[in-house]
CSV table of C-alpha atoms and ligand atoms in Angstrom, one decimal:
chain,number,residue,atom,x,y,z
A,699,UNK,CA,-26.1,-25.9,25.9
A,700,UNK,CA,-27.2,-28.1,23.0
A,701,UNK,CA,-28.2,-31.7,23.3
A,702,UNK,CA,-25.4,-33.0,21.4
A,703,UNK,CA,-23.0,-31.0,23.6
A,704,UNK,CA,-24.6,-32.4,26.7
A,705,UNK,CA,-23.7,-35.7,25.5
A,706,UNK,CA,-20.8,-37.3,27.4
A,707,UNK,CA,-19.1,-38.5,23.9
A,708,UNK,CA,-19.6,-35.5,21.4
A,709,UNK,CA,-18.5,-36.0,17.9
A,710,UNK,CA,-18.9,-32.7,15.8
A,711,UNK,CA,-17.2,-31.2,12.4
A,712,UNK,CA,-17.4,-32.1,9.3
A,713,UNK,CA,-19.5,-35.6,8.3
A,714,UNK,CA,-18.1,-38.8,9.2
A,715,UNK,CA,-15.0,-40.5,7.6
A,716,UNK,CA,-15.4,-43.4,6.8
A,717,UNK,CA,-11.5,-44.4,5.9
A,718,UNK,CA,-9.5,-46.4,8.6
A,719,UNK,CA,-9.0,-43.6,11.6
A,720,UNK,CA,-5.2,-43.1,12.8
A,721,UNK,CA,-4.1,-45.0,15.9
A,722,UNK,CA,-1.0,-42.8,16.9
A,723,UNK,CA,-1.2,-39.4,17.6
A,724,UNK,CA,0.4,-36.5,19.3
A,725,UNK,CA,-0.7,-36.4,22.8
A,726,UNK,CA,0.2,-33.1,24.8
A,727,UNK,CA,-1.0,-31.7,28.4
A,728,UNK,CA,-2.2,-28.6,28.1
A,729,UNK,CA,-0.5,-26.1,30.3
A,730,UNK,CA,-2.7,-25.4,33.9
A,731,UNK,CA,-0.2,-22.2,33.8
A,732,UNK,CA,-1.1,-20.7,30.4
A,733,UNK,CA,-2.8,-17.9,30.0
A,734,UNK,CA,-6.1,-19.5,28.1
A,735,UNK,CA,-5.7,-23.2,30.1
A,736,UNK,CA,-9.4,-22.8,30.6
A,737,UNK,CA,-9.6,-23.1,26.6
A,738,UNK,CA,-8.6,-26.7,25.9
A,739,UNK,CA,-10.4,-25.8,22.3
A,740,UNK,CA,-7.8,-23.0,22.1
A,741,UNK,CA,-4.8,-24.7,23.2
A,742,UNK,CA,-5.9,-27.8,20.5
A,743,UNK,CA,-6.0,-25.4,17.7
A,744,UNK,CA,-2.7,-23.9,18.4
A,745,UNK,CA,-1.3,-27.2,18.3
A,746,UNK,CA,-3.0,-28.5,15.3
A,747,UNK,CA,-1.6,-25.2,13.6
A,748,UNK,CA,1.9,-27.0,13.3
A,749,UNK,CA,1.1,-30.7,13.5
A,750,UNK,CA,2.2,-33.4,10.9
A,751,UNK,CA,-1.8,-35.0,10.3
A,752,UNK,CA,0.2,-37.5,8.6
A,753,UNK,CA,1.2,-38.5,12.4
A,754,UNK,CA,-2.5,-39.2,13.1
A,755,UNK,CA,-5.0,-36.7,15.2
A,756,UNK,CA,-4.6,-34.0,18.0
A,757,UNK,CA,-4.7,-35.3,21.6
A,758,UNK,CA,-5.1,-32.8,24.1
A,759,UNK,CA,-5.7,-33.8,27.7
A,760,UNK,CA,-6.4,-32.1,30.8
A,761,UNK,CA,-7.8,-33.8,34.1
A,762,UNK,CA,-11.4,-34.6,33.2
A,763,UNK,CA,-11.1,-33.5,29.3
A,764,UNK,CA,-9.4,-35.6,26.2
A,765,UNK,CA,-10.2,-33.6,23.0
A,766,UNK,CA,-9.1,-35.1,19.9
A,767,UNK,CA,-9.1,-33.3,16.7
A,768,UNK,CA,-9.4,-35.7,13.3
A,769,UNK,CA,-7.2,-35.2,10.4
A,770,UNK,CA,-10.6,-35.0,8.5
A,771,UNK,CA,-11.9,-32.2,10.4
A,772,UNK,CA,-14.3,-34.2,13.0
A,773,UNK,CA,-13.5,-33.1,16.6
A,774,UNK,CA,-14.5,-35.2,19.7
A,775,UNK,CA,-14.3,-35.0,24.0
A,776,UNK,CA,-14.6,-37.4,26.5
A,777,UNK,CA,-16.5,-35.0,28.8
A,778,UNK,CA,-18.7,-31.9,27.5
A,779,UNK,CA,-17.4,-28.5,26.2
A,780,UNK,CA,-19.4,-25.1,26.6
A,781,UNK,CA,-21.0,-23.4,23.3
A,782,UNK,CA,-17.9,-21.0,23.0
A,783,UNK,CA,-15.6,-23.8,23.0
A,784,UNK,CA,-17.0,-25.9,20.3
A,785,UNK,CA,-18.0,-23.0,18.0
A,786,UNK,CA,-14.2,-22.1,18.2
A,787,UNK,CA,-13.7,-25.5,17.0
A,788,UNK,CA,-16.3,-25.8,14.4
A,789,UNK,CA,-15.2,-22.5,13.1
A,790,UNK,CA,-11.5,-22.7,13.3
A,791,UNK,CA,-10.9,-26.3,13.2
A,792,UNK,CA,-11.5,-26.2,8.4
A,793,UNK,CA,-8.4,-23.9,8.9
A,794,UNK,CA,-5.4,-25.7,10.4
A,795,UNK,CA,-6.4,-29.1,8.4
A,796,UNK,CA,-3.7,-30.7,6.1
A,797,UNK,CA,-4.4,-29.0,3.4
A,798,UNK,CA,-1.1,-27.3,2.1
A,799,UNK,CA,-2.0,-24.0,1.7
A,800,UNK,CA,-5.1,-21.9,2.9
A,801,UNK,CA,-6.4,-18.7,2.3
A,802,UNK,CA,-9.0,-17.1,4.5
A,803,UNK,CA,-10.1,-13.3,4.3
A,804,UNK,CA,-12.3,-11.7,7.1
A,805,UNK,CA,-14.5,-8.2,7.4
A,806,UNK,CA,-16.2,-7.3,10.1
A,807,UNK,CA,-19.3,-5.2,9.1
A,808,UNK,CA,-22.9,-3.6,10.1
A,809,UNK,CA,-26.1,-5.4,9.0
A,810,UNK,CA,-26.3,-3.4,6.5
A,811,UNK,CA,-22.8,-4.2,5.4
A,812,UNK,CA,-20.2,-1.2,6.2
A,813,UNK,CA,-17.4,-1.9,7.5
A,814,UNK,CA,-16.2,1.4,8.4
A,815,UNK,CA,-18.2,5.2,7.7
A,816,UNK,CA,-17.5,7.9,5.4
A,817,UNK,CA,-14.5,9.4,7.7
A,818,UNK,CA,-12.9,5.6,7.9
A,819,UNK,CA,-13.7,5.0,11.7
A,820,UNK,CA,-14.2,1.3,12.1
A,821,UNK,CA,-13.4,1.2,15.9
A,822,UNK,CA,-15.2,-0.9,16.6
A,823,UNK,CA,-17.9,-2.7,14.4
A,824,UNK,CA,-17.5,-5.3,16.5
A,825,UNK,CA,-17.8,-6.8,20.0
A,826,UNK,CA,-15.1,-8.3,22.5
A,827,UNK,CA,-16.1,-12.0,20.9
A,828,UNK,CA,-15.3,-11.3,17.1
A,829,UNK,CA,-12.7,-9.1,18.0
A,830,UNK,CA,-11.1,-12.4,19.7
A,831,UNK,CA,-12.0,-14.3,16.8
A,832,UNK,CA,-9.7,-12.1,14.5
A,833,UNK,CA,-6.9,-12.6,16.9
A,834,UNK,CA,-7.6,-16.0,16.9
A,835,UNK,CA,-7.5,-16.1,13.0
A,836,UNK,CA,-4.3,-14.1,13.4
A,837,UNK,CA,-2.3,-16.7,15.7
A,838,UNK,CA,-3.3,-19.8,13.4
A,839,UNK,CA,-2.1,-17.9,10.1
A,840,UNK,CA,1.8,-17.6,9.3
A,841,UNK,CA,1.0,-14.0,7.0
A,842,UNK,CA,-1.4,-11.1,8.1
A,843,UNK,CA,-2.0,-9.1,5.0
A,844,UNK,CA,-4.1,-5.9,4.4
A,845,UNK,CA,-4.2,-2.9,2.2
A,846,UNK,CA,-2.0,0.8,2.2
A,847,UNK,CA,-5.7,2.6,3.2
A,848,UNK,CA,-6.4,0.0,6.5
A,849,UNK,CA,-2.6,1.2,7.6
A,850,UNK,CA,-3.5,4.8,6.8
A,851,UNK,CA,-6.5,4.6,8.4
A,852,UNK,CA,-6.0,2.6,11.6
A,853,UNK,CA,-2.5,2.0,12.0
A,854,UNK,CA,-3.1,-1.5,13.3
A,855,UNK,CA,-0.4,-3.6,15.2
A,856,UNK,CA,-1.4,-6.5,13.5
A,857,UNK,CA,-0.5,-8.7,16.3
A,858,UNK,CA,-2.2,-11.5,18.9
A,859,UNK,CA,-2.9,-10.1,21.6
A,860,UNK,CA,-6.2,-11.1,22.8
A,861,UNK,CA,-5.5,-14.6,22.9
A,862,UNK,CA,-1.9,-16.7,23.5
A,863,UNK,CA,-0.2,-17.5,20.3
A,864,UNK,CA,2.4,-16.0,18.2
A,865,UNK,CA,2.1,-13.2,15.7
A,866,UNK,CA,2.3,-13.5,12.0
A,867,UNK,CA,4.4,-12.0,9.5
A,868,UNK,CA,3.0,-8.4,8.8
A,869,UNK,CA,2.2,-7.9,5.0
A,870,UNK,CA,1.3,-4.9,4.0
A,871,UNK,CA,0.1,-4.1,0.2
A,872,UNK,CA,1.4,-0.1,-0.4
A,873,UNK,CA,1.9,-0.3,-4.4
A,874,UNK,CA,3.2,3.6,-4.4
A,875,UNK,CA,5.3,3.3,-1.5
A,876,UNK,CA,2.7,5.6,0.1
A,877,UNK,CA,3.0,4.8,3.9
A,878,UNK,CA,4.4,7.2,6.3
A,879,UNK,CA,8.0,5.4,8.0
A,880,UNK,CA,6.1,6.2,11.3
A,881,UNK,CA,2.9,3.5,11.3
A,882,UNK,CA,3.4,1.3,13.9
A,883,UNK,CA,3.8,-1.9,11.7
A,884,UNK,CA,6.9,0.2,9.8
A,885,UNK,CA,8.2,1.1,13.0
A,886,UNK,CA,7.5,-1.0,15.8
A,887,UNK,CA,9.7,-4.5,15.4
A,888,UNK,CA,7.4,-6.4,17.7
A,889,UNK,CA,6.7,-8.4,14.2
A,890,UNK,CA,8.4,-8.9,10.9
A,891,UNK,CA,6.9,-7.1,8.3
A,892,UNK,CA,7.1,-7.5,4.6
A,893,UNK,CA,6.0,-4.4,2.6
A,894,UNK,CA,5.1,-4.9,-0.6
A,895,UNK,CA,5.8,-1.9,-3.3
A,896,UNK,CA,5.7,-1.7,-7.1
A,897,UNK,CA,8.4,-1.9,-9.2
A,898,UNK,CA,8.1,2.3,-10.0
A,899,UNK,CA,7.6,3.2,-6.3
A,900,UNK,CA,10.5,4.8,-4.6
A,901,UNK,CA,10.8,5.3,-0.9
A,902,UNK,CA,13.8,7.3,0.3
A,903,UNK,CA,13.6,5.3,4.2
A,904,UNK,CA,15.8,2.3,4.0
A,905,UNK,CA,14.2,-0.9,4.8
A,906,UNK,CA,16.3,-3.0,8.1
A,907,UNK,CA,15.2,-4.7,11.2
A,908,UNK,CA,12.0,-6.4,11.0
A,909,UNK,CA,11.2,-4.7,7.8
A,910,UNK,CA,11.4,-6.1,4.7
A,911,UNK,CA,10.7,-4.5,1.6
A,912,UNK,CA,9.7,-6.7,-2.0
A,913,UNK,CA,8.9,-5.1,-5.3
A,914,UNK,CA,6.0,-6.8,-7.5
A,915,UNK,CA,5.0,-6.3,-10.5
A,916,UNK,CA,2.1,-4.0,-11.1
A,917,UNK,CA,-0.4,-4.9,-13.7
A,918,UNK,CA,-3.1,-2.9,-15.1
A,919,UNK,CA,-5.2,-3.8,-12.2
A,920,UNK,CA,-2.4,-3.4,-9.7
A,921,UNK,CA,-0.5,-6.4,-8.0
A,922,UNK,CA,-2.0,-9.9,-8.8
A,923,UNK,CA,-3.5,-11.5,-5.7
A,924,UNK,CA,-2.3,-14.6,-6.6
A,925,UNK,CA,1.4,-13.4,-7.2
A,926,UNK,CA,1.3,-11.9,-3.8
A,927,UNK,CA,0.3,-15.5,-2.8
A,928,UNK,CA,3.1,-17.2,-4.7
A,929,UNK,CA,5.9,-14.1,-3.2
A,930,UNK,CA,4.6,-15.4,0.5
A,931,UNK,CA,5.1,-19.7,-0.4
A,932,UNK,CA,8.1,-18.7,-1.2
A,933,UNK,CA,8.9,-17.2,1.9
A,934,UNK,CA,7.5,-20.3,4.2
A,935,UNK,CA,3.8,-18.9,4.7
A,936,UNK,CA,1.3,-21.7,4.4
A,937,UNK,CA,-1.6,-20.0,5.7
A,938,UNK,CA,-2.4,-16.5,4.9
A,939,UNK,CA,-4.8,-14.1,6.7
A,940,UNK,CA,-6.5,-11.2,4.4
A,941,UNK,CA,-7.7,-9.1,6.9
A,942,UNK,CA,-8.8,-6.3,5.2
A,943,UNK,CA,-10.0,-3.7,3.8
A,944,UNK,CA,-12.5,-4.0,1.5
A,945,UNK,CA,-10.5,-3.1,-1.7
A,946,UNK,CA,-7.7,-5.7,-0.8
A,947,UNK,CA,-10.6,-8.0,0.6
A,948,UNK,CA,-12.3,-8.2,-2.7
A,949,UNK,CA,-9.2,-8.1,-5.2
A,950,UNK,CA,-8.7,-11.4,-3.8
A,951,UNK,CA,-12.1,-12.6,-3.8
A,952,UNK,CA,-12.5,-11.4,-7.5
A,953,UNK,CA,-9.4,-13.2,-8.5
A,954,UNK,CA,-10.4,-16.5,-6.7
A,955,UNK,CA,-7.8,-16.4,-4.9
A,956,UNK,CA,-9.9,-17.1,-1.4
A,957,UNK,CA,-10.2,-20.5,0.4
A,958,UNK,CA,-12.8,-19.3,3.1
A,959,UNK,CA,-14.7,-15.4,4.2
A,960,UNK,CA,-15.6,-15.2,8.1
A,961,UNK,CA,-18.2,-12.0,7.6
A,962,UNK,CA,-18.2,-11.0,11.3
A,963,UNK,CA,-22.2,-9.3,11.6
A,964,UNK,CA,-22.5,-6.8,14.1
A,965,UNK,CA,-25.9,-5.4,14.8
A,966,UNK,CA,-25.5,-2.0,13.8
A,967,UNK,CA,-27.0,0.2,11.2
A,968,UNK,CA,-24.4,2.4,9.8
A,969,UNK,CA,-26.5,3.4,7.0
A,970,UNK,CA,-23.3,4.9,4.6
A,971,UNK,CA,-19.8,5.1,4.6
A,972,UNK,CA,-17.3,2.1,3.1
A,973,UNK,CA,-19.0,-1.3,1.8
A,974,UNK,CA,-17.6,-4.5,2.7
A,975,UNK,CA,-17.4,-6.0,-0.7
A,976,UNK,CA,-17.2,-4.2,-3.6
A,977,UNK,CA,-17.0,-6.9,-6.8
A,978,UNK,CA,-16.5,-7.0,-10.7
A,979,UNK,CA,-20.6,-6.5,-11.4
A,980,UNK,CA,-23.3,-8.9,-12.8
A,981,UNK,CA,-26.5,-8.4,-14.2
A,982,UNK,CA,-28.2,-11.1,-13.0
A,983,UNK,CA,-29.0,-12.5,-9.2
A,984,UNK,CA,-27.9,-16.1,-11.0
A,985,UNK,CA,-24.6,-15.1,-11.8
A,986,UNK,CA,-24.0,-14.4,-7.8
A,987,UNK,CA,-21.8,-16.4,-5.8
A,988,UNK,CA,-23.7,-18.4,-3.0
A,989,UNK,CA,-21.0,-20.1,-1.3
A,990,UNK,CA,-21.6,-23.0,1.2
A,991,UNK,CA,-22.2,-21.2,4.8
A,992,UNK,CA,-22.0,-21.6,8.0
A,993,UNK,CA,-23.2,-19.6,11.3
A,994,UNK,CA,-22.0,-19.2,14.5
A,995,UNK,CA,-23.1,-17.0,17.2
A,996,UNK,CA,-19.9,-15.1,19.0
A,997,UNK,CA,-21.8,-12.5,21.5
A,998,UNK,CA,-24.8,-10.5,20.1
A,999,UNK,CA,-23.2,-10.9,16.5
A,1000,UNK,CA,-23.3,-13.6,13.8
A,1001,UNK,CA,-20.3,-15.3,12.4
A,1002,UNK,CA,-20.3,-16.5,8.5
A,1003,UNK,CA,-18.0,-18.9,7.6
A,1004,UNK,CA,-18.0,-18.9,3.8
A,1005,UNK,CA,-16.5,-21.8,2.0
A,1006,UNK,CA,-15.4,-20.8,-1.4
A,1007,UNK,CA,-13.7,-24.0,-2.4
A,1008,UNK,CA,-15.3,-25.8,-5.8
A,1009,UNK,CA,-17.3,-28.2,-4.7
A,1010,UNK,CA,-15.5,-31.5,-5.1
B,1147,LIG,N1,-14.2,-3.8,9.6
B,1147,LIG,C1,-13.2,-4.5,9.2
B,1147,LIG,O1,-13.1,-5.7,9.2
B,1147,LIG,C2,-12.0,-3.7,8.6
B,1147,LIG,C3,-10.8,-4.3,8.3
B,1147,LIG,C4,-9.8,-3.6,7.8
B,1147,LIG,C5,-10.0,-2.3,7.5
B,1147,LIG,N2,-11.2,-1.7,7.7
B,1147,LIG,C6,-11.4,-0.3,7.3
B,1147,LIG,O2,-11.4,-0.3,5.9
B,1147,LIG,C7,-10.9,1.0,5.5
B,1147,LIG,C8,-9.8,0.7,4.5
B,1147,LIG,O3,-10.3,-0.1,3.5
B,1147,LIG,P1,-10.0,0.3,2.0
B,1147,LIG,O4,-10.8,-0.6,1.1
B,1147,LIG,O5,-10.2,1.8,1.8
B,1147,LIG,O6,-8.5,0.0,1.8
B,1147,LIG,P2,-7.5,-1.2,1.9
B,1147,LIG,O7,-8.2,-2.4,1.3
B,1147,LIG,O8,-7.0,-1.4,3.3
B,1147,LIG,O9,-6.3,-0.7,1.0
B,1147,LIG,C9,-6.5,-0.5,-0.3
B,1147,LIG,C10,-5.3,0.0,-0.9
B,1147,LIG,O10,-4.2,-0.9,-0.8
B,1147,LIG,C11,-3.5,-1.1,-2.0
B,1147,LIG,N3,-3.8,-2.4,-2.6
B,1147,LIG,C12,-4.4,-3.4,-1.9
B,1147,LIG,N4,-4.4,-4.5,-2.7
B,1147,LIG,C13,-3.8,-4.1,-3.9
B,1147,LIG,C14,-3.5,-4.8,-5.1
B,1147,LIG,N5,-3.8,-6.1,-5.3
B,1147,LIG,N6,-2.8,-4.1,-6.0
B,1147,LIG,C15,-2.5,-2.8,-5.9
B,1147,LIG,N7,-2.8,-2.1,-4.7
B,1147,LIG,C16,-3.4,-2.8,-3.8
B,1147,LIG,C17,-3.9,0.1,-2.8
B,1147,LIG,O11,-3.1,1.2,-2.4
B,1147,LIG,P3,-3.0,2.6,-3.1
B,1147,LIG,O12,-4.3,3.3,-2.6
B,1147,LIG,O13,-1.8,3.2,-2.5
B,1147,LIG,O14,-3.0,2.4,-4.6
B,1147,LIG,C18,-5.4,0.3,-2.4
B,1147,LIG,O15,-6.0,1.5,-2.7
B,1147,LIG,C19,-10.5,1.8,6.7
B,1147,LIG,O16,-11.5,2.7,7.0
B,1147,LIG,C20,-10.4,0.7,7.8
B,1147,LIG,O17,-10.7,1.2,9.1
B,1147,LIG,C21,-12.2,-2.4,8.3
């Protein structure tokens, strides 16, 4: 454990705000029944998720523990929390701020940056710990989105279930209507699910249940990132997780349509197969984006929190 962790009053986050701090805020007992009351850092992010900040702070408190998250992104406890605790909270905490809306994209990829090989397999790149973290990102988000080839590939669920917290709305980007009515996230109605086609595709299955089906307007680079953005505000989703692949993963980043990246490192060589990130190219190492960065350790692999914000 760190020095400043061993401290009895730990004040972590972002730097210090130096405005007049709230008085009131929402105090809640965290659950000795629930399934992750061990995680008072867990239970305090799912209830910053939906919490008015203009109420003042988080409160959580548990016998020994008080943990209070600030509106401005600080986070402190009355009695010490482990590592995995706190990097939970210094990694997750920039997500479920005020702000009103926030995108955050994630890969999960080899050292030498594949996140799947030739054949697709990407089961698994990574460990138990990041594995967690991408449920964790799920639960906090109000829309999962990823690409027709992750579906074809993997056909994921999509859902929390590594962690407590409730699923997000299933987006899935299939511009030619391509997707076979019997992928789990078409089929199963454990989650809605919008699917998002052009405005030439035609699918014979009728959408009903949990599915939902929007046309968008292709362009000549396909469906504008920031259109599918504007589609999901309309329907209520705030936050929005782009969880891959790499195609979808970087349309959005080359459109600047990204709040934050969490590159999940695993240490593995997979030597070929699909990149991460495949962008509009540049000539020159100047003209590279070196976003402000952050690193956590989850397990044997390295967490990058990427902040792609302009600098204010
Ligand atoms: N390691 C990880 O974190 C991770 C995460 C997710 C997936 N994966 C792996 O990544 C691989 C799939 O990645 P991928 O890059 O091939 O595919 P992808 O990003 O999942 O899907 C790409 C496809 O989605 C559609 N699409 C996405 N955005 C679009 C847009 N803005 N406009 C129009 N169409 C859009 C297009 O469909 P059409 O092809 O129909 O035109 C495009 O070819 C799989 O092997 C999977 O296992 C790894």
């Amino acid at each position: 454990m760190s020095a400043s962790l061993s401290a009895r009053f730990v004040l972590r986050g972002r730097p210090p705000h130096h405005g007049p701090v709230p008085l009131a805020g929402v105090i809640m007992d965290a659950s000795p029944n629930a399934a992750d009351s061990a995680d008072i850092a867990w239970r305090a992010l799912t209830v910053a998720r939906d919490h008015d900040w203009s109420l003042g702070p988080v409160v959580v408190s548990e016998a020994s523990q008080r943990l209070t998250l600030e509106v401005d992104g600080r986070w402190h406890a009355t009695a010490p929390l482990g590592d995995d605790q706190a990097t939970c909270l210094d990694a997750l905490l920039p997500l479920v701020g005020p702000a009103p809306s926030l995108v955050v994209a994630q890969l999960g990829q080899s050292l030498d940056g594949r996140i799947a090989t030739e054949t697709g397999h990407s089961h698994y790149i990574n460990g138990l710990a990041s594995r967690v973290h991408l449920h964790r990102l799920r639960a906090l988000v109000d829309a999962v989105v990823v690409g027709a080839g992750t579906v074809a590939a993997d056909d994921p669920a999509l859902t929390v279930r590594h962690v407590s917290g409730r699923s997000p709305l299933r987006v899935v980007i299939d511009p030619r209507g391509r997707l076979d009515a019997g992928c789990r996230i078409l089929r199963d109605a454990c989650a809605p699910t919008l699917q998002l086609i052009g405005d030439q595709a035609s699918i014979a299955t009728p959408a009903r249940g949990h599915l939902r089906r929007e046309r968008l307007p292709l362009e000549a680079g396909g469906m504008a990132p920031r259109a599918i953005l504007e589609r999901l505000a309309q329907l209520g989703c705030r936050r929005v997780l782009i969880e891959g692949g790499s195609d979808t993963v970087s349309r959005f980043l080359d459109a600047g349509a990204l709040h934050r990246l969490h590159l999940l490192v695993a240490p593995l060589l997979i030597g070929s197969g699909r990149p991460g990130l495949c962008l509009a190219p540049i000539a020159r190492l100047d003209e590279a984006r070196r976003p402000r960065s952050r690193r956590y350790t989850l397990g044997d692999e390295t967490l990058f929190d990427l902040d792609l914000r302009p600098p204010t």
